[in-house]
Structure formats: C-alpha cells, structure tokens
PDB file of C-alpha atoms in Angstrom:
ATOM      1  CA  UNK B  15     -82.396 222.028  72.447  1.00  0.00           C
ATOM      2  CA  UNK B  16     -82.942 218.805  74.291  1.00  0.00           C
ATOM      3  CA  UNK B  17     -82.354 215.690  73.600  1.00  0.00           C
ATOM      4  CA  UNK B  18     -85.040 212.589  74.363  1.00  0.00           C
ATOM      5  CA  UNK B  19     -85.788 212.573  77.463  1.00  0.00           C
ATOM      6  CA  UNK B  20     -87.459 209.714  80.022  1.00  0.00           C
ATOM      7  CA  UNK B  21     -89.234 209.658  83.278  1.00  0.00           C
ATOM      8  CA  UNK B  22     -88.520 208.283  85.831  1.00  0.00           C
ATOM      9  CA  UNK B  23     -84.477 207.583  86.350  1.00  0.00           C
ATOM     10  CA  UNK B  24     -84.703 204.494  88.496  1.00  0.00           C
ATOM     11  CA  UNK B  25     -88.246 202.592  89.650  1.00  0.00           C
ATOM     12  CA  UNK B  26     -88.920 199.372  92.223  1.00  0.00           C
ATOM     13  CA  UNK B  27     -92.026 197.343  91.556  1.00  0.00           C
ATOM     14  CA  UNK B  28     -92.538 194.275  92.848  1.00  0.00           C
ATOM     15  CA  UNK B  29     -93.279 191.058  90.852  1.00  0.00           C
ATOM     16  CA  UNK B  30     -97.318 190.891  89.788  1.00  0.00           C
ATOM     17  CA  UNK B  31     -97.389 194.575  89.499  1.00  0.00           C
ATOM     18  CA  UNK B  32     -97.681 197.274  86.234  1.00  0.00           C
ATOM     19  CA  UNK B  33     -95.134 199.936  85.166  1.00  0.00           C
ATOM     20  CA  UNK B  34     -95.111 202.999  83.103  1.00  0.00           C
ATOM     21  CA  UNK B  35     -92.155 204.516  81.376  1.00  0.00           C
ATOM     22  CA  UNK B  36     -92.661 208.081  79.737  1.00  0.00           C
ATOM     23  CA  UNK B  37     -90.504 208.993  76.790  1.00  0.00           C
ATOM     24  CA  UNK B  38     -89.966 212.909  74.855  1.00  0.00           C
ATOM     25  CA  UNK B  39     -88.487 212.730  72.010  1.00  0.00           C
ATOM     26  CA  UNK B  40     -85.732 214.975  70.840  1.00  0.00           C
ATOM     27  CA  UNK B  41     -87.317 218.276  69.219  1.00  0.00           C
ATOM     28  CA  UNK B  42     -88.089 218.064  65.464  1.00  0.00           C
ATOM     29  CA  UNK B  43     -88.882 214.205  65.995  1.00  0.00           C
ATOM     30  CA  UNK B  44     -91.946 211.950  65.240  1.00  0.00           C
ATOM     31  CA  UNK B  45     -90.640 208.263  65.623  1.00  0.00           C
ATOM     32  CA  UNK B  46     -90.339 206.517  69.110  1.00  0.00           C
ATOM     33  CA  UNK B  47     -88.627 203.296  69.568  1.00  0.00           C
ATOM     34  CA  UNK B  48     -88.213 201.569  72.835  1.00  0.00           C
ATOM     35  CA  UNK B  49     -85.307 199.041  73.740  1.00  0.00           C
ATOM     36  CA  UNK B  50     -84.765 196.809  76.631  1.00  0.00           C
ATOM     37  CA  UNK B  51     -80.874 196.534  77.573  1.00  0.00           C
ATOM     38  CA  UNK B  52     -80.522 193.272  80.301  1.00  0.00           C
ATOM     39  CA  UNK B  53     -77.531 193.667  82.335  1.00  0.00           C
ATOM     40  CA  UNK B  54     -74.874 192.793  80.152  1.00  0.00           C
ATOM     41  CA  UNK B  55     -76.289 192.628  77.034  1.00  0.00           C
ATOM     42  CA  UNK B  56     -77.379 195.349  73.955  1.00  0.00           C
ATOM     43  CA  UNK B  57     -80.442 196.916  73.708  1.00  0.00           C
ATOM     44  CA  UNK B  58     -83.174 194.460  72.282  1.00  0.00           C
ATOM     45  CA  UNK B  59     -85.937 196.018  70.151  1.00  0.00           C
ATOM     46  CA  UNK B  60     -89.818 195.872  72.367  1.00  0.00           C
ATOM     47  CA  UNK B  61     -91.298 197.872  69.299  1.00  0.00           C
ATOM     48  CA  UNK B  62     -91.919 201.404  67.785  1.00  0.00           C
ATOM     49  CA  UNK B  63     -94.536 204.089  67.370  1.00  0.00           C
ATOM     50  CA  UNK B  64     -94.939 206.530  64.053  1.00  0.00           C
ATOM     51  CA  UNK B  65     -98.111 208.757  63.765  1.00  0.00           C
ATOM     52  CA  UNK B  66    -100.130 206.957  66.998  1.00  0.00           C
ATOM     53  CA  UNK B  67     -99.642 203.507  65.788  1.00  0.00           C
ATOM     54  CA  UNK B  68     -97.630 200.326  66.720  1.00  0.00           C
ATOM     55  CA  UNK B  69     -95.750 200.156  63.776  1.00  0.00           C
ATOM     56  CA  UNK B  70     -93.254 197.061  64.728  1.00  0.00           C
ATOM     57  CA  UNK B  71     -92.880 194.760  67.159  1.00  0.00           C
ATOM     58  CA  UNK B  72     -89.816 192.693  68.271  1.00  0.00           C
ATOM     59  CA  UNK B  73     -89.996 189.508  70.225  1.00  0.00           C
ATOM     60  CA  UNK B  74     -91.856 191.109  73.773  1.00  0.00           C
ATOM     61  CA  UNK B  75     -94.756 189.533  74.790  1.00  0.00           C
ATOM     62  CA  UNK B  76     -97.933 191.103  74.914  1.00  0.00           C
ATOM     63  CA  UNK B  77     -97.262 192.051  78.335  1.00  0.00           C
ATOM     64  CA  UNK B  78     -95.699 195.127  77.163  1.00  0.00           C
ATOM     65  CA  UNK B  79     -97.892 197.404  75.399  1.00  0.00           C
ATOM     66  CA  UNK B  80     -96.978 201.245  74.486  1.00  0.00           C
ATOM     67  CA  UNK B  81     -98.768 204.480  73.379  1.00  0.00           C
ATOM     68  CA  UNK B  82     -97.696 207.351  71.169  1.00  0.00           C
ATOM     69  CA  UNK B  83     -99.487 210.961  72.295  1.00  0.00           C
ATOM     70  CA  UNK B  84    -100.440 213.759  69.230  1.00  0.00           C
ATOM     71  CA  UNK B  85     -96.975 215.655  70.306  1.00  0.00           C
ATOM     72  CA  UNK B  86     -94.795 212.646  69.236  1.00  0.00           C
ATOM     73  CA  UNK B  87     -94.174 211.211  72.946  1.00  0.00           C
ATOM     74  CA  UNK B  88     -94.817 207.689  74.299  1.00  0.00           C
ATOM     75  CA  UNK B  89     -95.157 205.638  77.176  1.00  0.00           C
ATOM     76  CA  UNK B  90     -94.334 201.894  77.607  1.00  0.00           C
ATOM     77  CA  UNK B  91     -96.368 200.002  79.735  1.00  0.00           C
ATOM     78  CA  UNK B  92     -95.492 196.644  81.038  1.00  0.00           C
ATOM     79  CA  UNK B  93     -98.275 194.509  83.148  1.00  0.00           C
ATOM     80  CA  UNK B  94     -97.483 191.345  85.468  1.00  0.00           C
ATOM     81  CA  UNK B  95     -94.078 192.221  86.429  1.00  0.00           C
ATOM     82  CA  UNK B  96     -91.637 189.451  86.181  1.00  0.00           C
ATOM     83  CA  UNK B  97     -87.995 189.074  88.021  1.00  0.00           C
ATOM     84  CA  UNK B  98     -86.996 188.880  84.281  1.00  0.00           C
ATOM     85  CA  UNK B  99     -88.083 192.431  83.277  1.00  0.00           C
ATOM     86  CA  UNK B 100     -85.616 194.189  85.838  1.00  0.00           C
ATOM     87  CA  UNK B 101     -83.202 195.859  82.992  1.00  0.00           C
ATOM     88  CA  UNK B 102     -82.601 199.818  81.274  1.00  0.00           C
ATOM     89  CA  UNK B 103     -85.577 201.080  79.304  1.00  0.00           C
ATOM     90  CA  UNK B 104     -84.296 202.997  76.444  1.00  0.00           C
ATOM     91  CA  UNK B 105     -86.291 205.692  74.083  1.00  0.00           C
ATOM     92  CA  UNK B 106     -85.249 206.657  71.142  1.00  0.00           C
ATOM     93  CA  UNK B 107     -86.554 209.064  68.835  1.00  0.00           C
ATOM     94  CA  UNK B 108     -86.072 209.910  65.118  1.00  0.00           C
ATOM     95  CA  UNK B 109     -86.412 212.666  62.257  1.00  0.00           C
ATOM     96  CA  UNK B 110     -88.581 212.410  59.514  1.00  0.00           C
ATOM     97  CA  UNK B 111     -86.022 213.158  56.955  1.00  0.00           C
ATOM     98  CA  UNK B 112     -83.657 210.651  58.856  1.00  0.00           C
ATOM     99  CA  UNK B 113     -85.424 207.983  59.814  1.00  0.00           C
ATOM    100  CA  UNK B 114     -82.037 205.543  59.475  1.00  0.00           C
ATOM    101  CA  UNK B 115     -80.651 207.492  62.667  1.00  0.00           C
ATOM    102  CA  UNK B 116     -81.805 207.034  66.505  1.00  0.00           C
ATOM    103  CA  UNK B 117     -81.039 209.076  69.231  1.00  0.00           C
ATOM    104  CA  UNK B 118     -81.234 207.837  72.332  1.00  0.00           C
ATOM    105  CA  UNK B 119     -81.927 209.271  75.910  1.00  0.00           C
ATOM    106  CA  UNK B 120     -80.725 208.081  79.285  1.00  0.00           C
ATOM    107  CA  UNK B 121     -82.660 205.314  80.043  1.00  0.00           C
ATOM    108  CA  UNK B 122     -85.415 204.590  83.304  1.00  0.00           C
ATOM    109  CA  UNK B 123     -83.327 201.333  85.208  1.00  0.00           C
ATOM    110  CA  UNK B 124     -86.307 199.383  86.416  1.00  0.00           C
ATOM    111  CA  UNK B 125     -85.723 196.970  89.180  1.00  0.00           C
ATOM    112  CA  UNK B 126     -88.475 194.255  89.729  1.00  0.00           C
ATOM    113  CA  UNK B 127     -87.892 192.689  93.324  1.00  0.00           C
TER     114      UNK B 127
ATOM    115  CA  UNK P  17     -82.723 186.290  61.244  1.00  0.00           C
ATOM    116  CA  UNK P  18     -80.811 189.536  61.805  1.00  0.00           C
ATOM    117  CA  UNK P  19     -77.605 189.108  64.437  1.00  0.00           C
ATOM    118  CA  UNK P  20     -74.980 191.737  64.749  1.00  0.00           C
ATOM    119  CA  UNK P  21     -71.499 189.118  66.726  1.00  0.00           C
ATOM    120  CA  UNK P  22     -69.132 191.414  68.565  1.00  0.00           C
ATOM    121  CA  UNK P  23     -65.916 189.697  68.935  1.00  0.00           C
ATOM    122  CA  UNK P  24     -64.490 191.136  72.343  1.00  0.00           C
ATOM    123  CA  UNK P  25     -67.060 191.389  75.046  1.00  0.00           C
ATOM    124  CA  UNK P  26     -63.940 192.784  76.871  1.00  0.00           C
ATOM    125  CA  UNK P  27     -61.242 194.958  76.121  1.00  0.00           C
ATOM    126  CA  UNK P  28     -58.035 196.082  77.856  1.00  0.00           C
ATOM    127  CA  UNK P  29     -55.346 198.647  76.783  1.00  0.00           C
ATOM    128  CA  UNK P  30     -52.912 201.042  77.847  1.00  0.00           C
ATOM    129  CA  UNK P  31     -53.089 204.981  76.416  1.00  0.00           C
ATOM    130  CA  UNK P  32     -52.041 205.243  72.975  1.00  0.00           C
ATOM    131  CA  UNK P  33     -52.465 201.523  71.716  1.00  0.00           C
ATOM    132  CA  UNK P  34     -54.622 200.830  68.694  1.00  0.00           C
ATOM    133  CA  UNK P  35     -57.821 199.731  68.824  1.00  0.00           C
ATOM    134  CA  UNK P  36     -59.668 197.551  66.739  1.00  0.00           C
ATOM    135  CA  UNK P  37     -62.880 196.341  67.693  1.00  0.00           C
ATOM    136  CA  UNK P  38     -64.720 193.184  65.674  1.00  0.00           C
ATOM    137  CA  UNK P  39     -68.342 193.371  64.356  1.00  0.00           C
ATOM    138  CA  UNK P  40     -70.075 190.852  61.796  1.00  0.00           C
ATOM    139  CA  UNK P  41     -73.604 191.073  60.802  1.00  0.00           C
ATOM    140  CA  UNK P  42     -75.728 188.785  59.461  1.00  0.00           C
ATOM    141  CA  UNK P  43     -78.545 190.225  57.196  1.00  0.00           C
ATOM    142  CA  UNK P  44     -79.785 189.809  53.782  1.00  0.00           C
ATOM    143  CA  UNK P  45     -80.906 193.348  52.400  1.00  0.00           C
ATOM    144  CA  UNK P  46     -78.891 196.477  52.259  1.00  0.00           C
ATOM    145  CA  UNK P  47     -77.647 197.515  55.443  1.00  0.00           C
ATOM    146  CA  UNK P  48     -77.063 200.877  57.105  1.00  0.00           C
ATOM    147  CA  UNK P  49     -74.034 199.808  60.101  1.00  0.00           C
ATOM    148  CA  UNK P  50     -74.069 202.157  63.463  1.00  0.00           C
ATOM    149  CA  UNK P  51     -71.369 202.014  66.356  1.00  0.00           C
ATOM    150  CA  UNK P  52     -72.751 203.532  69.445  1.00  0.00           C
ATOM    151  CA  UNK P  53     -70.526 203.896  72.595  1.00  0.00           C
ATOM    152  CA  UNK P  54     -71.811 204.296  76.140  1.00  0.00           C
ATOM    153  CA  UNK P  55     -69.438 206.227  78.649  1.00  0.00           C
ATOM    154  CA  UNK P  56     -69.666 205.218  82.576  1.00  0.00           C
ATOM    155  CA  UNK P  57     -73.153 207.050  84.009  1.00  0.00           C
ATOM    156  CA  UNK P  58     -74.302 208.236  80.509  1.00  0.00           C
ATOM    157  CA  UNK P  59     -76.596 207.662  77.558  1.00  0.00           C
ATOM    158  CA  UNK P  60     -75.629 205.796  74.337  1.00  0.00           C
ATOM    159  CA  UNK P  61     -74.505 208.311  71.718  1.00  0.00           C
ATOM    160  CA  UNK P  62     -73.674 207.509  67.483  1.00  0.00           C
ATOM    161  CA  UNK P  63     -70.199 207.595  67.326  1.00  0.00           C
ATOM    162  CA  UNK P  64     -70.695 206.622  63.207  1.00  0.00           C
ATOM    163  CA  UNK P  65     -72.670 204.910  60.615  1.00  0.00           C
ATOM    164  CA  UNK P  66     -72.405 204.004  57.270  1.00  0.00           C
ATOM    165  CA  UNK P  67     -75.516 204.161  54.549  1.00  0.00           C
ATOM    166  CA  UNK P  68     -73.610 203.815  51.290  1.00  0.00           C
ATOM    167  CA  UNK P  69     -70.706 205.351  48.931  1.00  0.00           C
ATOM    168  CA  UNK P  70     -67.038 205.614  50.413  1.00  0.00           C
ATOM    169  CA  UNK P  71     -67.149 202.239  52.821  1.00  0.00           C
ATOM    170  CA  UNK P  72     -64.486 203.565  55.274  1.00  0.00           C
ATOM    171  CA  UNK P  73     -66.407 206.213  57.573  1.00  0.00           C
ATOM    172  CA  UNK P  74     -65.161 208.883  60.078  1.00  0.00           C
ATOM    173  CA  UNK P  75     -67.273 208.682  63.248  1.00  0.00           C
ATOM    174  CA  UNK P  76     -66.369 211.708  65.795  1.00  0.00           C
ATOM    175  CA  UNK P  77     -63.349 211.620  68.400  1.00  0.00           C
ATOM    176  CA  UNK P  78     -61.278 210.160  65.456  1.00  0.00           C
ATOM    177  CA  UNK P  79     -62.652 206.794  65.170  1.00  0.00           C
ATOM    178  CA  UNK P  80     -63.291 205.285  61.976  1.00  0.00           C
ATOM    179  CA  UNK P  81     -64.918 201.704  60.925  1.00  0.00           C
ATOM    180  CA  UNK P  82     -64.468 199.939  57.558  1.00  0.00           C
ATOM    181  CA  UNK P  83     -67.387 198.589  56.349  1.00  0.00           C
ATOM    182  CA  UNK P  84     -66.489 194.937  54.409  1.00  0.00           C
ATOM    183  CA  UNK P  85     -69.245 193.767  52.116  1.00  0.00           C
ATOM    184  CA  UNK P  86     -67.797 190.690  51.316  1.00  0.00           C
ATOM    185  CA  UNK P  87     -66.666 189.883  55.380  1.00  0.00           C
ATOM    186  CA  UNK P  88     -70.368 191.529  56.939  1.00  0.00           C
ATOM    187  CA  UNK P  89     -68.082 193.098  58.833  1.00  0.00           C
ATOM    188  CA  UNK P  90     -67.908 196.520  60.715  1.00  0.00           C
ATOM    189  CA  UNK P  91     -64.830 197.007  62.444  1.00  0.00           C
ATOM    190  CA  UNK P  92     -64.152 200.123  64.983  1.00  0.00           C
ATOM    191  CA  UNK P  93     -60.530 201.456  64.734  1.00  0.00           C
ATOM    192  CA  UNK P  94     -58.745 203.975  66.629  1.00  0.00           C
ATOM    193  CA  UNK P  95     -55.351 204.804  65.483  1.00  0.00           C
ATOM    194  CA  UNK P  96     -54.257 205.939  69.226  1.00  0.00           C
ATOM    195  CA  UNK P  97     -56.762 205.326  72.804  1.00  0.00           C
ATOM    196  CA  UNK P  98     -57.297 207.316  75.706  1.00  0.00           C
ATOM    197  CA  UNK P  99     -58.655 206.978  78.993  1.00  0.00           C
ATOM    198  CA  UNK P 100     -61.065 209.116  78.442  1.00  0.00           C
ATOM    199  CA  UNK P 101     -62.247 206.474  75.358  1.00  0.00           C
ATOM    200  CA  UNK P 102     -62.946 204.685  78.069  1.00  0.00           C
ATOM    201  CA  UNK P 103     -66.737 202.697  77.316  1.00  0.00           C
ATOM    202  CA  UNK P 104     -68.737 199.853  76.431  1.00  0.00           C
ATOM    203  CA  UNK P 105     -69.126 199.724  72.235  1.00  0.00           C
ATOM    204  CA  UNK P 106     -72.312 198.765  70.475  1.00  0.00           C
ATOM    205  CA  UNK P 107     -72.583 197.192  67.039  1.00  0.00           C
ATOM    206  CA  UNK P 108     -75.620 197.780  65.186  1.00  0.00           C
ATOM    207  CA  UNK P 109     -77.871 197.019  61.816  1.00  0.00           C
ATOM    208  CA  UNK P 110     -80.761 198.753  60.992  1.00  0.00           C
ATOM    209  CA  UNK P 111     -83.087 196.314  60.115  1.00  0.00           C
ATOM    210  CA  UNK P 112     -86.177 197.264  57.242  1.00  0.00           C
ATOM    211  CA  UNK P 113     -89.470 196.279  57.151  1.00  0.00           C
ATOM    212  CA  UNK P 114     -92.628 197.773  55.920  1.00  0.00           C
ATOM    213  CA  UNK P 115     -90.774 201.256  55.532  1.00  0.00           C
ATOM    214  CA  UNK P 116     -89.594 201.395  59.006  1.00  0.00           C
ATOM    215  CA  UNK P 117     -86.734 200.430  60.818  1.00  0.00           C
ATOM    216  CA  UNK P 118     -85.230 198.875  64.311  1.00  0.00           C
ATOM    217  CA  UNK P 119     -81.912 198.941  65.635  1.00  0.00           C
ATOM    218  CA  UNK P 120     -80.604 195.306  66.256  1.00  0.00           C
ATOM    219  CA  UNK P 121     -77.423 195.519  68.123  1.00  0.00           C
ATOM    220  CA  UNK P 122     -74.638 193.443  69.371  1.00  0.00           C
ATOM    221  CA  UNK P 123     -74.106 192.371  72.907  1.00  0.00           C
ATOM    222  CA  UNK P 124     -71.373 194.943  73.379  1.00  0.00           C
ATOM    223  CA  UNK P 125     -67.461 195.509  74.037  1.00  0.00           C
ATOM    224  CA  UNK P 126     -66.743 196.880  77.317  1.00  0.00           C
ATOM    225  CA  UNK P 127     -63.145 198.607  76.996  1.00  0.00           C
ATOM    226  CA  UNK P 128     -60.535 199.938  79.999  1.00  0.00           C
ATOM    227  CA  UNK P 129     -58.020 201.935  78.601  1.00  0.00           C
ATOM    228  CA  UNK P 130     -55.264 202.467  81.884  1.00  0.00           C
ATOM    229  CA  UNK P 131     -53.333 205.677  81.985  1.00  0.00           C
TER     230      UNK P 131
END
C-alpha cells in the first residue's frame, strides 16, 4: 500500500515563474492538505481540499491555488514566484474514518532564484 | 489565534540519557494533539496523538507524551534515547473549523544523540 506520493521531488524556478506541484493521497484517503515548510520552521497550513473543493485556507496569498481531482489527487499552483516561496511543500492526506489524522508525503523542495 | 510553542530549538544528548521536549499550545476549544518526527532525509511521521481519555499517551519507539490541560502542555518524553532518535520533532495541535481541521505546528526541536 503506497503512502502519500508527491512529484517532483525537487524543482528550481526563477522569480515570476509559475509552478505546479502534485500529490497522490494514501489509498482510501479523500482529504488532501498542503503545507509549506520554510527552512528551520515548522510546516504552515496552506489549504485543504475535500470533494474537489477548497474547504479551509491558511494565511497565504491568492498566488497559491489548488485543485483536487475526482480520484482525490491534488495539485498546488503558485504564480508569480517570489524568493520567499523557496521551501519544502508537504502534502498530507486523511481518511474518512479519522479526519484528525494526517499522513504526510516526502515533500517537494522548491528553490526560487 | 491558535499557536504552538516548542521550548527548545536544539537539544544534544548522549545515548541512554532521558529526553523531555516541551510543547505548549494556545487554543480555546477541544484539542487533538500530536507529535511528529522527521528523521534525516525522511518525511514527517506520526509519533503519537492525543484525542481524549488517558492523558498519558504512548507512541511508537518508546516515546510517550502527557497532556496537562491546566498547563496547556503536551510534553514528549523518552526514558532512554538512542542514536537512531536523532531527528527533528514537531508538536502540533488540530484546529477544527466548520467540520474541517488543519494542523498548527510548532517550530520544531532538533535532537542530536551522540553515541
């Protein structure tokens, strides 16, 4: 049983570009959350998707957007990249039976130059 | 606003020493509390969680944590650490809103265990 998978593992972009990160949840999980982990900090909640809709959002600008597909996989899009967007982006999924539990993927490390 | 505070950013111990990592949270409602661990080069893994009931929670690899409601604390403990416990440890609280939840993390404590 595969856990949460994310792609790509690493990415380098330049300021002003756009990026799309992908996440496949653990089998049987229907809720996907995204977090940003800057160097030396704990993960910060970006948003959460359930039934293909954004259900909650953290303190992130509209440059950060997402999508959830019918198979529960999800994308995180970031437009007009800034140097400060350099971070590890984590995806976490939750099962219907235990929405308090979140299982994390390995993350995508984004470097903005 | 909800927040989580971890007291120590870096901890260095020798093998067999006892460990206690502090965590305090600020949240007015019912809390679910978690400790996650991130081993070098690996993803975040759940160590243990508290939802309700016995405030002393036992997790994997010999870790335990005690929920003290009056102190808004959820400290992580291990009686005897091993070199393999070298990792970063994150305390988190589950914040519920409109039936949905999100995790609020502390800044993390980086633990180095020397053989």
